PDB file of C-alpha atoms in Angstrom:
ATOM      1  CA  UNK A   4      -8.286   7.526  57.789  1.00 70.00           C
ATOM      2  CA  UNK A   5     -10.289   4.767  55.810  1.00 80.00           C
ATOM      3  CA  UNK A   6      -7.259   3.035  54.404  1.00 87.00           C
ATOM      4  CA  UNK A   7      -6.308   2.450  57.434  1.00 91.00           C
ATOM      5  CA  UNK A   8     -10.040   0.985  59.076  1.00 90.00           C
ATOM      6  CA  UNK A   9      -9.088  -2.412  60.814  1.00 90.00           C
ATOM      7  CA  UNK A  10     -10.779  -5.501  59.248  1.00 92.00           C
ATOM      8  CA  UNK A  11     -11.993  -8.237  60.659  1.00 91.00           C
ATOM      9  CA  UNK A  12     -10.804 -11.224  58.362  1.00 93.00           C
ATOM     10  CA  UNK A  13      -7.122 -11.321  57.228  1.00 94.00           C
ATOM     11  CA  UNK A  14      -6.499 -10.477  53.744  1.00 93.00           C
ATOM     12  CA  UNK A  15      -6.023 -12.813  50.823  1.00 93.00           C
ATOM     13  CA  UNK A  16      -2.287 -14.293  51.094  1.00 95.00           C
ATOM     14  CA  UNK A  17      -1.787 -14.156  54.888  1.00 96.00           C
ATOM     15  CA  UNK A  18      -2.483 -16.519  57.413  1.00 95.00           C
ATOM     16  CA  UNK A  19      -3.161 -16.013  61.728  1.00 96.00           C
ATOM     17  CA  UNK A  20       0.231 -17.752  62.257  1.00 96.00           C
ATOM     18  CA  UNK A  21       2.457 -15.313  60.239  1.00 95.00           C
ATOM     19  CA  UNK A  22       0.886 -12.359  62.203  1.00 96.00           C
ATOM     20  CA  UNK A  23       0.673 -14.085  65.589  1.00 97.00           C
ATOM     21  CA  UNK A  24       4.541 -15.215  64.820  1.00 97.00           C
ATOM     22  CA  UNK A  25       5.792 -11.608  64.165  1.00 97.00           C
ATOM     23  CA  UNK A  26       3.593 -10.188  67.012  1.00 97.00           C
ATOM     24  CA  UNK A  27       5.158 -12.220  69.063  1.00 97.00           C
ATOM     25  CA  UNK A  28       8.278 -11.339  67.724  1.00 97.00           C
ATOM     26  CA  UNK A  29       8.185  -7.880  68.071  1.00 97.00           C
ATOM     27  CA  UNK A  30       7.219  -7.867  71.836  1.00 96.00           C
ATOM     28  CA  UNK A  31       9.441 -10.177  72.688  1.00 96.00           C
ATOM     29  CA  UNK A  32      12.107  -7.340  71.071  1.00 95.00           C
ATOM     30  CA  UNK A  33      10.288  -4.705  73.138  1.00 93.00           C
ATOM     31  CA  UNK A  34       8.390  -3.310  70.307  1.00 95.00           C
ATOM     32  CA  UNK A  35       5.449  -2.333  71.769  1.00 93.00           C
ATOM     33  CA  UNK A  36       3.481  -2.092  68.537  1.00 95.00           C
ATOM     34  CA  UNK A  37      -0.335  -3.582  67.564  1.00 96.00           C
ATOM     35  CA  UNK A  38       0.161  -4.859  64.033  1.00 97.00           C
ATOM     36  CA  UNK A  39      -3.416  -4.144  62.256  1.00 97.00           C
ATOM     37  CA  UNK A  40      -4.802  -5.036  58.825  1.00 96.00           C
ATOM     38  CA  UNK A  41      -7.530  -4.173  56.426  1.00 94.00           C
ATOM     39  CA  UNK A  42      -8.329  -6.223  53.267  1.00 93.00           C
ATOM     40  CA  UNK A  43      -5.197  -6.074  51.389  1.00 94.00           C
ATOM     41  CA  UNK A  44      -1.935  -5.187  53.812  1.00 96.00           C
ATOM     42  CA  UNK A  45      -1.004  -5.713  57.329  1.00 97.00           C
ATOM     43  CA  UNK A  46      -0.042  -1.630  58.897  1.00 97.00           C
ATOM     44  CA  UNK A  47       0.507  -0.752  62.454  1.00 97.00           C
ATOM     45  CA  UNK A  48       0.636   2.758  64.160  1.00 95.00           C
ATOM     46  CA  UNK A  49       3.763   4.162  65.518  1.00 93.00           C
ATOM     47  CA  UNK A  50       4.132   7.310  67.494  1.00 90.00           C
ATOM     48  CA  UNK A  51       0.401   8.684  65.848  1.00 89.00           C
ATOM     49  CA  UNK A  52       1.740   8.037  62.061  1.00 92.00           C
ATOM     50  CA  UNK A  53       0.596   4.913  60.162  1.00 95.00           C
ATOM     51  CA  UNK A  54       2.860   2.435  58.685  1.00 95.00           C
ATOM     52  CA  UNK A  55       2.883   0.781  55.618  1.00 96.00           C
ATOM     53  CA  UNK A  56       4.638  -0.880  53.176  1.00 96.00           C
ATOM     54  CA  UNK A  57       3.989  -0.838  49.153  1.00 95.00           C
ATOM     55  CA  UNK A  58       6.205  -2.760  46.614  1.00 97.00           C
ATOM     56  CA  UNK A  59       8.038  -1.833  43.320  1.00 97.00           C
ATOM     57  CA  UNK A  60       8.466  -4.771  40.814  1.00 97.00           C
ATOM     58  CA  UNK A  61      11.615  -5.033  39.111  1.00 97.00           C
ATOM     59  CA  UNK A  62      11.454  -6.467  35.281  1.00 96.00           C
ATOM     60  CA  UNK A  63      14.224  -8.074  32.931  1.00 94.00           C
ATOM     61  CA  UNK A  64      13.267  -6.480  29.764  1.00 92.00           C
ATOM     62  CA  UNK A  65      13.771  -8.963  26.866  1.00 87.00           C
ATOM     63  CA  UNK A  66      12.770  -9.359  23.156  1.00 83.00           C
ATOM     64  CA  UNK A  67      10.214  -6.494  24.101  1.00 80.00           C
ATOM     65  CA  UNK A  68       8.586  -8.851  27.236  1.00 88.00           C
ATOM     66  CA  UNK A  69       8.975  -8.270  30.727  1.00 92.00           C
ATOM     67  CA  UNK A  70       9.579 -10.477  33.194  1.00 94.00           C
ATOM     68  CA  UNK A  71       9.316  -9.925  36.945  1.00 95.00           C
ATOM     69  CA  UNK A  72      12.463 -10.611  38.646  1.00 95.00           C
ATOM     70  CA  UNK A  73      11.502  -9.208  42.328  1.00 96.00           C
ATOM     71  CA  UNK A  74      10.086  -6.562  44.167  1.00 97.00           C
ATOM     72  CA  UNK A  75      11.848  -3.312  46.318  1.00 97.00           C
ATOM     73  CA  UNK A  76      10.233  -2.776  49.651  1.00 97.00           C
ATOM     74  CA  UNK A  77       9.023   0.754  49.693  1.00 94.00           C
ATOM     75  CA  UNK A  78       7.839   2.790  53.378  1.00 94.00           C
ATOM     76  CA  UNK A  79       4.814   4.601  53.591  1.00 94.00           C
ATOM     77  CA  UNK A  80       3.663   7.248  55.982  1.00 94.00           C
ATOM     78  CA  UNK A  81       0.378   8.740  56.561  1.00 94.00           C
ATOM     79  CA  UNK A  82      -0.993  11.387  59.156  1.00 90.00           C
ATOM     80  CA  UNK A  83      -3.888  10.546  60.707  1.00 82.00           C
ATOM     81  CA  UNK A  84      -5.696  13.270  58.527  1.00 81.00           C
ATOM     82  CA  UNK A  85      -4.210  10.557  55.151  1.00 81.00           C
ATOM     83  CA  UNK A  86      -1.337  13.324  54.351  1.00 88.00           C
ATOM     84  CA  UNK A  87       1.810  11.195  52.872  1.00 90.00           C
ATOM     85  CA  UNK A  88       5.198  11.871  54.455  1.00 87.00           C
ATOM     86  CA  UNK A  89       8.738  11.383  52.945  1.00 85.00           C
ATOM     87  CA  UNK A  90      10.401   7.881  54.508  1.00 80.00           C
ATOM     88  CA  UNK A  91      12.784   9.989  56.048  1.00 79.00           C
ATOM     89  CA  UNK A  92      10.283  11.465  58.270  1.00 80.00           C
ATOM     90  CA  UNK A  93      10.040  10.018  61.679  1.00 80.00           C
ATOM     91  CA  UNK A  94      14.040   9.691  61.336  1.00 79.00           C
ATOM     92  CA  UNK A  95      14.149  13.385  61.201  1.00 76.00           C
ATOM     93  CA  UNK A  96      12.071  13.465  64.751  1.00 78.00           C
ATOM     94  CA  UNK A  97      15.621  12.276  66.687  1.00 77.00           C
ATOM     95  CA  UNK A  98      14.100   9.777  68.417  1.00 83.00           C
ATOM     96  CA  UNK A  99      16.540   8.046  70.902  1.00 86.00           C
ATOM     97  CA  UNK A 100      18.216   4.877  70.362  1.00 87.00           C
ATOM     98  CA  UNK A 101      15.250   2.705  72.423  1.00 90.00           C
ATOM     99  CA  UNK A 102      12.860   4.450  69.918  1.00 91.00           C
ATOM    100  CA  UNK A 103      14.652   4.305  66.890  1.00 89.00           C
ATOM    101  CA  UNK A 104      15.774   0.660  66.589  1.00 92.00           C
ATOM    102  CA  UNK A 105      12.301  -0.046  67.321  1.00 94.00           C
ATOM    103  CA  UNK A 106      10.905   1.479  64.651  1.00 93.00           C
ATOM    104  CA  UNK A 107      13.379   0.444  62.331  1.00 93.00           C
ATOM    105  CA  UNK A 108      12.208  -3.069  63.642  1.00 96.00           C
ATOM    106  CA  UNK A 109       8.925  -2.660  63.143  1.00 96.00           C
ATOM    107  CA  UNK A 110       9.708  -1.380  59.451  1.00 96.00           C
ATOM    108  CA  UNK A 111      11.603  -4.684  58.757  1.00 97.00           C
ATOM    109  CA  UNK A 112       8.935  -6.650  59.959  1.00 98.00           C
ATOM    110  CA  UNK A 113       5.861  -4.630  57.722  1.00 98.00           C
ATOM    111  CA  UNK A 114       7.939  -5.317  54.634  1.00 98.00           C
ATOM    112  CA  UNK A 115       9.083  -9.023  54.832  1.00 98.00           C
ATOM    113  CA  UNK A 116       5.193  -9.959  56.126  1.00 98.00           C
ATOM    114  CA  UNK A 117       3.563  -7.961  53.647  1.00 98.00           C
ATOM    115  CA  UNK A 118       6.008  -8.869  50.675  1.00 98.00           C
ATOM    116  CA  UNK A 119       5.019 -12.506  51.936  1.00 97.00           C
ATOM    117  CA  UNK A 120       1.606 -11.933  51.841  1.00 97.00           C
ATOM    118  CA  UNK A 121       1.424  -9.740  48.842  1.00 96.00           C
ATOM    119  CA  UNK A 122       3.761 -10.984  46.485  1.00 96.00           C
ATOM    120  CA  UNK A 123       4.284 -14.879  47.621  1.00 94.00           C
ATOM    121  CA  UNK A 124       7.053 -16.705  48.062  1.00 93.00           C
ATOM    122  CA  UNK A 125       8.759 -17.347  45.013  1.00 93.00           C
ATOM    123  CA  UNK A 126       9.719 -14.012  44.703  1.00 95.00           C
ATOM    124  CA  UNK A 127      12.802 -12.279  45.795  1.00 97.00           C
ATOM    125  CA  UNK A 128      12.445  -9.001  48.004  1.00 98.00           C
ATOM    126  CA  UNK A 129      15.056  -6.269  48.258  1.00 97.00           C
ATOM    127  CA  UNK A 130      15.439  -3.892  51.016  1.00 96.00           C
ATOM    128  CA  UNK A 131      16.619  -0.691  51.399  1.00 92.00           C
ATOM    129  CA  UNK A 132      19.189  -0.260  54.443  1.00 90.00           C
ATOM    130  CA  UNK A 133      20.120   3.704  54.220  1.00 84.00           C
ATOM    131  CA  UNK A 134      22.905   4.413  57.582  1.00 80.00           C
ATOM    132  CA  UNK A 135      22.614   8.318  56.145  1.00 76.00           C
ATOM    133  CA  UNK A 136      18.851   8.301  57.727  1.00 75.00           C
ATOM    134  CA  UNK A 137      19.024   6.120  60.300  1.00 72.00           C
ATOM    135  CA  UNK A 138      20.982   7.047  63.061  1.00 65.00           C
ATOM    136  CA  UNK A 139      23.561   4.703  62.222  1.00 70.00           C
ATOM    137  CA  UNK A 140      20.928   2.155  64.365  1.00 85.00           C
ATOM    138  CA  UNK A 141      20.944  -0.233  60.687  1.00 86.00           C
ATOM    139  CA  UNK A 142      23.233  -2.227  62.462  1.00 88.00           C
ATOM    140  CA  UNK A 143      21.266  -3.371  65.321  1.00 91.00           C
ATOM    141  CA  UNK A 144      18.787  -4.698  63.178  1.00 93.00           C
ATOM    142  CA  UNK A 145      21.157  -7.267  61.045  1.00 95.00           C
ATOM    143  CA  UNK A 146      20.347 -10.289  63.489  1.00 96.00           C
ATOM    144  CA  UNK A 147      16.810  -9.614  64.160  1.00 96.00           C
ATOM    145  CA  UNK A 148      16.452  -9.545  60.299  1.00 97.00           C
ATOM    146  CA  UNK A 149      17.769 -13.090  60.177  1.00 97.00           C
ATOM    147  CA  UNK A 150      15.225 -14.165  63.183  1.00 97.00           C
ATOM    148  CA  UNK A 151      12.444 -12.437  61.428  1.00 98.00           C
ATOM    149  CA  UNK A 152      13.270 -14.837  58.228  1.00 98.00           C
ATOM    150  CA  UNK A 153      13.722 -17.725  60.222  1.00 97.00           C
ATOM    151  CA  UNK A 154      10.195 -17.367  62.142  1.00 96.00           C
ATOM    152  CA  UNK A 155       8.750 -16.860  58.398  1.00 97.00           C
ATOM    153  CA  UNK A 156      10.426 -19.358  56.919  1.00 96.00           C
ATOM    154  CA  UNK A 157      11.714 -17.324  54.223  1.00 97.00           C
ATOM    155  CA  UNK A 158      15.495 -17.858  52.615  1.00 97.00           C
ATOM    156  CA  UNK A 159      17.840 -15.301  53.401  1.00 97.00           C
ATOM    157  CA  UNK A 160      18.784 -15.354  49.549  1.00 95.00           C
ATOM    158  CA  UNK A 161      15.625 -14.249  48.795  1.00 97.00           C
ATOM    159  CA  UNK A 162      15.979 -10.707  50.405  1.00 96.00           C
ATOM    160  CA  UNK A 163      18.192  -8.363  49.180  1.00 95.00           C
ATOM    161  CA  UNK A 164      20.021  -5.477  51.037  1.00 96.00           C
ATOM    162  CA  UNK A 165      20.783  -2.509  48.725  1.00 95.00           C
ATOM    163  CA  UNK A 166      23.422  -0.149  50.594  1.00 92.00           C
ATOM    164  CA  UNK A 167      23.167   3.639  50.409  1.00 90.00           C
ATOM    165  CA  UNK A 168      26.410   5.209  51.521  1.00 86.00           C
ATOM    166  CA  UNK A 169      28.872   7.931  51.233  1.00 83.00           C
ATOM    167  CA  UNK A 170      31.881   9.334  52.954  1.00 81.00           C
ATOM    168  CA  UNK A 171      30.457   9.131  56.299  1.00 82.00           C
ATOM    169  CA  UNK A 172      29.070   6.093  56.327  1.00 83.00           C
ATOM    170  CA  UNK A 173      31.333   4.058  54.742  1.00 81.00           C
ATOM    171  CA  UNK A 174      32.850   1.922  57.391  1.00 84.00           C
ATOM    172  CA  UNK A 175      29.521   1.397  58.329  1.00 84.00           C
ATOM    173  CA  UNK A 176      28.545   0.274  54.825  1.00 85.00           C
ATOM    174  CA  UNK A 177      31.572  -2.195  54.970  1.00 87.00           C
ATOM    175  CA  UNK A 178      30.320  -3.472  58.548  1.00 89.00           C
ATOM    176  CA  UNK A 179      27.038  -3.998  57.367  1.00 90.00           C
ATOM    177  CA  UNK A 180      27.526  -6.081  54.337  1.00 91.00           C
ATOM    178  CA  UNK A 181      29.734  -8.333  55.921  1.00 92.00           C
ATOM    179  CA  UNK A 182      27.676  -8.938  58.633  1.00 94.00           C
ATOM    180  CA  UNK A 183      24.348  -9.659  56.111  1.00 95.00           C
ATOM    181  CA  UNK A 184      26.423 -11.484  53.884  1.00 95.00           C
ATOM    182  CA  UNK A 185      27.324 -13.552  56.992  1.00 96.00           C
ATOM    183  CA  UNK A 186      23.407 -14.350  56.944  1.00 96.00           C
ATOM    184  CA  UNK A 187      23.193 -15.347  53.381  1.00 96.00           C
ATOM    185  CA  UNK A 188      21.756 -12.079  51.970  1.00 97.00           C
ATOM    186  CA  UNK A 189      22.587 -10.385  48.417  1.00 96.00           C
ATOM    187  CA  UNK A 190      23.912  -7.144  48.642  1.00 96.00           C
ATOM    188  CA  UNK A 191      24.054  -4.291  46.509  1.00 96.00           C
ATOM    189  CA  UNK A 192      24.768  -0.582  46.163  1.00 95.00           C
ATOM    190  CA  UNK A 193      22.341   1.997  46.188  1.00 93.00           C
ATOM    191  CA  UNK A 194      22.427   5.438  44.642  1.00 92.00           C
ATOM    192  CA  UNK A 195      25.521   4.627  42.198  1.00 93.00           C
ATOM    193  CA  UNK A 196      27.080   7.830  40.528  1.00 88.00           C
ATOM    194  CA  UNK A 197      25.705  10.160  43.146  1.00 84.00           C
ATOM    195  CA  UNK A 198      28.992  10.249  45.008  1.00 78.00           C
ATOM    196  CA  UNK A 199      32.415  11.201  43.388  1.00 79.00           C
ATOM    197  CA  UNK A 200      34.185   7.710  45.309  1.00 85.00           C
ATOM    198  CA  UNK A 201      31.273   5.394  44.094  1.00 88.00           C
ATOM    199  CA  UNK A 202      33.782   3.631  41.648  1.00 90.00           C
ATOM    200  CA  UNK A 203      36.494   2.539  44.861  1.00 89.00           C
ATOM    201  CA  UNK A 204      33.435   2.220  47.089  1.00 89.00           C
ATOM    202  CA  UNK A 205      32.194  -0.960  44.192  1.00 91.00           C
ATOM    203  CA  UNK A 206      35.818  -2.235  44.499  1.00 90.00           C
ATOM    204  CA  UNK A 207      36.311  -2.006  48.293  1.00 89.00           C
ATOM    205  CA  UNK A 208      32.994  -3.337  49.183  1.00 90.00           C
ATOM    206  CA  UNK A 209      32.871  -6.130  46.245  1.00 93.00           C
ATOM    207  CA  UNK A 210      28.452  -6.140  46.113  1.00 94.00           C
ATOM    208  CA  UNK A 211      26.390  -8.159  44.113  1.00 96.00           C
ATOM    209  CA  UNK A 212      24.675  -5.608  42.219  1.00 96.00           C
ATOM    210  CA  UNK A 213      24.626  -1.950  42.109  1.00 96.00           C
ATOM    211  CA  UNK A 214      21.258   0.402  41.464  1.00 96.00           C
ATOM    212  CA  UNK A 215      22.014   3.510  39.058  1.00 95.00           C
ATOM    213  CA  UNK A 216      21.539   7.074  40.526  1.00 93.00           C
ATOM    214  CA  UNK A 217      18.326   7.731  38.852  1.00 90.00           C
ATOM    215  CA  UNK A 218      19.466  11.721  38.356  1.00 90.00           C
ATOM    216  CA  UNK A 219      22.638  10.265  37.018  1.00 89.00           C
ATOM    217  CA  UNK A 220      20.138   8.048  34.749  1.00 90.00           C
ATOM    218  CA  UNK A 221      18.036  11.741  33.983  1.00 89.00           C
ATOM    219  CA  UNK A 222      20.978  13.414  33.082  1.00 91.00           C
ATOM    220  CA  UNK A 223      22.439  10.380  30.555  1.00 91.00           C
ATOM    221  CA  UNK A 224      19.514  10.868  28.960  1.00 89.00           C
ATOM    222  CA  UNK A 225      19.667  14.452  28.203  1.00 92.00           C
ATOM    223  CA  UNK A 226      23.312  15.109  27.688  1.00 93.00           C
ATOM    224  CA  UNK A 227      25.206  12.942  25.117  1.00 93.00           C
ATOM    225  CA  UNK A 228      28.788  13.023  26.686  1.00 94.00           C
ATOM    226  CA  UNK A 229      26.853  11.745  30.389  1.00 92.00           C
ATOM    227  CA  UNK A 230      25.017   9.364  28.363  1.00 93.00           C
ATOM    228  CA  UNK A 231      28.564   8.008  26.216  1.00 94.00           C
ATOM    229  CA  UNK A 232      30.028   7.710  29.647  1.00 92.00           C
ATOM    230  CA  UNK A 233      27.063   5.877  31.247  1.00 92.00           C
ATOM    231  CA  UNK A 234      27.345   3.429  28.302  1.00 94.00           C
ATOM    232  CA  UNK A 235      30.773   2.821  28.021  1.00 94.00           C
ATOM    233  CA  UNK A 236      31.056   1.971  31.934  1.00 93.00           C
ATOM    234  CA  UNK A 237      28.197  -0.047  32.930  1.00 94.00           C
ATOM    235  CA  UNK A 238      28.628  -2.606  30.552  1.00 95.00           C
ATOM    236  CA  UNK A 239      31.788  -3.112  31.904  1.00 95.00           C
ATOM    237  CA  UNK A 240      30.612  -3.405  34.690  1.00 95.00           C
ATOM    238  CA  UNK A 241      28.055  -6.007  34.443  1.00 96.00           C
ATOM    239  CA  UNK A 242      30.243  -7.806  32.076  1.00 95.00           C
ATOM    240  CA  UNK A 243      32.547  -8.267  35.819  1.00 95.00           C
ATOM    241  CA  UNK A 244      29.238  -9.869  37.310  1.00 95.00           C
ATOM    242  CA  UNK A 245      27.368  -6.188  38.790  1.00 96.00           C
ATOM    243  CA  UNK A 246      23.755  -6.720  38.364  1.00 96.00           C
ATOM    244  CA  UNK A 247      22.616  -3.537  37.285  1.00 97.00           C
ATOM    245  CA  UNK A 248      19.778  -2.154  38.153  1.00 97.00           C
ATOM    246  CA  UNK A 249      17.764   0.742  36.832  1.00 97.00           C
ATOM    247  CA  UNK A 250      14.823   2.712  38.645  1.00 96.00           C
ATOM    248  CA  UNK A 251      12.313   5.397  38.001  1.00 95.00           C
ATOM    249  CA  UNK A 252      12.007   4.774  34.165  1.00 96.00           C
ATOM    250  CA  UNK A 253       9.205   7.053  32.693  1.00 94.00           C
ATOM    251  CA  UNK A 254       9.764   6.788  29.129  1.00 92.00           C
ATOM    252  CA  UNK A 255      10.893   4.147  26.295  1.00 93.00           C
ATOM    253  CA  UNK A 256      14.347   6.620  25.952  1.00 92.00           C
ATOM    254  CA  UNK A 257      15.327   5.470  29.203  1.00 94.00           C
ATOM    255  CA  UNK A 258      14.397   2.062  28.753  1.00 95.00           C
ATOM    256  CA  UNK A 259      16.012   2.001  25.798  1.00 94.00           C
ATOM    257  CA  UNK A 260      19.425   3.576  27.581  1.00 95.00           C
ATOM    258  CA  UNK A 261      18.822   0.268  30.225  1.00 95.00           C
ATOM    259  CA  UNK A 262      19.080  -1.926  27.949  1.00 94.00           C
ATOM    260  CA  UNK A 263      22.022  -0.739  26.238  1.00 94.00           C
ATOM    261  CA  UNK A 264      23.814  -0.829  29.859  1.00 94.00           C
ATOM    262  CA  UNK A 265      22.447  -4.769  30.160  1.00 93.00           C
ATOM    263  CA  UNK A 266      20.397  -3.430  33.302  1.00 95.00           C
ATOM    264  CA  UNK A 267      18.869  -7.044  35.058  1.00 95.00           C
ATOM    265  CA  UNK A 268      16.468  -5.236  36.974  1.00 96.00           C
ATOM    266  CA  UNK A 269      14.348  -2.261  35.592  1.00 97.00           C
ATOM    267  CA  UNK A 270      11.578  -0.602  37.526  1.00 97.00           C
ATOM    268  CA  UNK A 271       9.532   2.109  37.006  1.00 96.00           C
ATOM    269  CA  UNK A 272       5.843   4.071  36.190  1.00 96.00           C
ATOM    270  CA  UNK A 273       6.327   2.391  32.387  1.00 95.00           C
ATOM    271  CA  UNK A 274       7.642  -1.028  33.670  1.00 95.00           C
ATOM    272  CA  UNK A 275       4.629  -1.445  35.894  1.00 95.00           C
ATOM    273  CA  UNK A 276       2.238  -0.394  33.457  1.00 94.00           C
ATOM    274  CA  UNK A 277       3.858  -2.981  31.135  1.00 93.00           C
ATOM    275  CA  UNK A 278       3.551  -5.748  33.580  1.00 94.00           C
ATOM    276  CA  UNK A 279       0.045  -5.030  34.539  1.00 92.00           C
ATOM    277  CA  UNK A 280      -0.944  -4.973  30.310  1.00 92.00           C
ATOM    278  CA  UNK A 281       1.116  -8.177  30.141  1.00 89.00           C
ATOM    279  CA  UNK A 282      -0.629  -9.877  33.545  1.00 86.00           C
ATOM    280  CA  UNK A 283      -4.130  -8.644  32.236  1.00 88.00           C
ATOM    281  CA  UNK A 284      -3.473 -10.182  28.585  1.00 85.00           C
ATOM    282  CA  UNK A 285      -2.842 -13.472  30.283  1.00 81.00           C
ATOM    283  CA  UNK A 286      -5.776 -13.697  32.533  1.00 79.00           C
ATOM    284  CA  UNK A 287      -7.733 -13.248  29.482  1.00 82.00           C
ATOM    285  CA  UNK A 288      -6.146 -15.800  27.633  1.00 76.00           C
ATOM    286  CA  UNK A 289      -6.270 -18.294  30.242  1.00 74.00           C
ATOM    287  CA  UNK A 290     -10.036 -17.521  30.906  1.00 72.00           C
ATOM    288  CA  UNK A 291     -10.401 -17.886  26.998  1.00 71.00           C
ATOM    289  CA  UNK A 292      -8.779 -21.686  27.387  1.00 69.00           C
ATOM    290  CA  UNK A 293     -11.268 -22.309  30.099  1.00 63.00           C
ATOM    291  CA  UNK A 294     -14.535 -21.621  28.211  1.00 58.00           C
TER     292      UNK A 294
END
């Protein structure tokens, strides 16, 4: 696949210490994984599938401006004929545990390095930790996470964990944030409204934030008695210090309904657009000061 064509210079934003530090990293965890690059990401093979990461920015919508706040790690997977998988997909090949912490590993590794590379520094990055997919293994990856920020240098508080969980998984949840909030991470819960114990889940497990169900966030915006609910809640709920966060915003309707729910972190096909309109308008400004 041509995306995935090794190059021979690193790209723009990475350096031959970060990838020699997390190579070393990995086989010193027994991940025996080549990490690869091409001009604009770092990738590595695993089992015949390629690996990647790609990033969702996150905006504070204000006054009609948006401002990046930070980005969501998203996994990629591609055949070797460039057919995209669902991230659940090499989870669903019951791998055994050797196998599957590995790879969950390697994951953590693609998005921290590339997020570094990509995005910067000054940038928080959140993380999606999901138990329900992954062999309940997420917990044998909480300590190597905090090695992997340590060789990178980058502050735990920069790198959010957002939770998925649900009746199974719930102790599990509770382990889990304890244990990265022993670190120094942020945590929040995924997937909020989805479940009918999401509301004591928030209390018991006392998050940072909390990201909306985005069919709960669908369905607020086509029935009015969902969408009075939605808006009589999550203000609330922000108001006792949840930062809300609302994903997969297509239209100015649902933007509008963030807003109204005082969502600090909205994402979506119109928020990127926006932030790409706003980042072109100021490259042409500042080449205008230039001249």
């Amino acid at each position: 696949m041509k995306r995935f064509k090794p190059a021979k210079a690193l790209p723009a934003g990475f350096t031959p210490a970060m990838l020699a530090a997390c190579q070393q990293l990995l086989q010193q965890e027994g991940v025996q994984v080549k990490l690869q690059w091409n001009e604009q990401e770092v990738f590595a093979s695993f089992d015949g599938w390629w690996l990647c990461s790609s990033f969702i920015p996150q905006a504070r919508v204000r006054d009609g401006r948006c401002q990046l706040q930070q980005y969501a790690a998203r996994l990629r997977i591609f055949g070797q004929f460039g057919q995209a998988l669902p991230a659940n997909w090499l989870f669903a090949m019951n791998y055994g545990e050797t196998k599957a912490v590995a790879l969950l590993k390697l994951i953590r590794v693609l998005h921290v390095l590339n997020h570094l590379g990509r995005n910067g520094r000054h940038l928080p990055l959140r993380i999606d930790v999901d138990p329900r997919i992954c062999h309940a293994y997420s917990d044998r990856i909480v300590d190597f996470t905090a090695r992997l920020l340590e060789t990178l240098e980058f502050p735990a508080n920069l790198s959010q964990m957002l939770l998925f969980l649900d009746e199974r998984t719930g102790e599990l949840g509770l382990s889990l944030l304890r244990r990265y909030r022993q670190h120094g991470h942020r945590l929040a819960l995924g997937d909020f409204g989805a479940g009918g114990q999401d509301l004591l889940r928030l209390w018991r497990l006392e998050p940072d934030g909390l990201a909306l169900a985005p069919r709960f966030m669908s369905r607020a915006v086509m029935y009015p008695r969902v969408r009075d609910q939605l808006l009589q809640l999550a203000p609330q709920l922000v108001e006792q210090g949840f930062a809300l966060a609302v994903e997969d915003i297509v239209c100015q309707n649902m933007l509008g309904l963030a807003q109204r729910m005082c969502a600090e972190h909205c994402s979506g096909p119109l928020l990127s657009e926006r932030l790409k309109r706003q980042r072109a308008a100021r490259e042409v400004a500042l080449s205008g000061i230039a001249c």
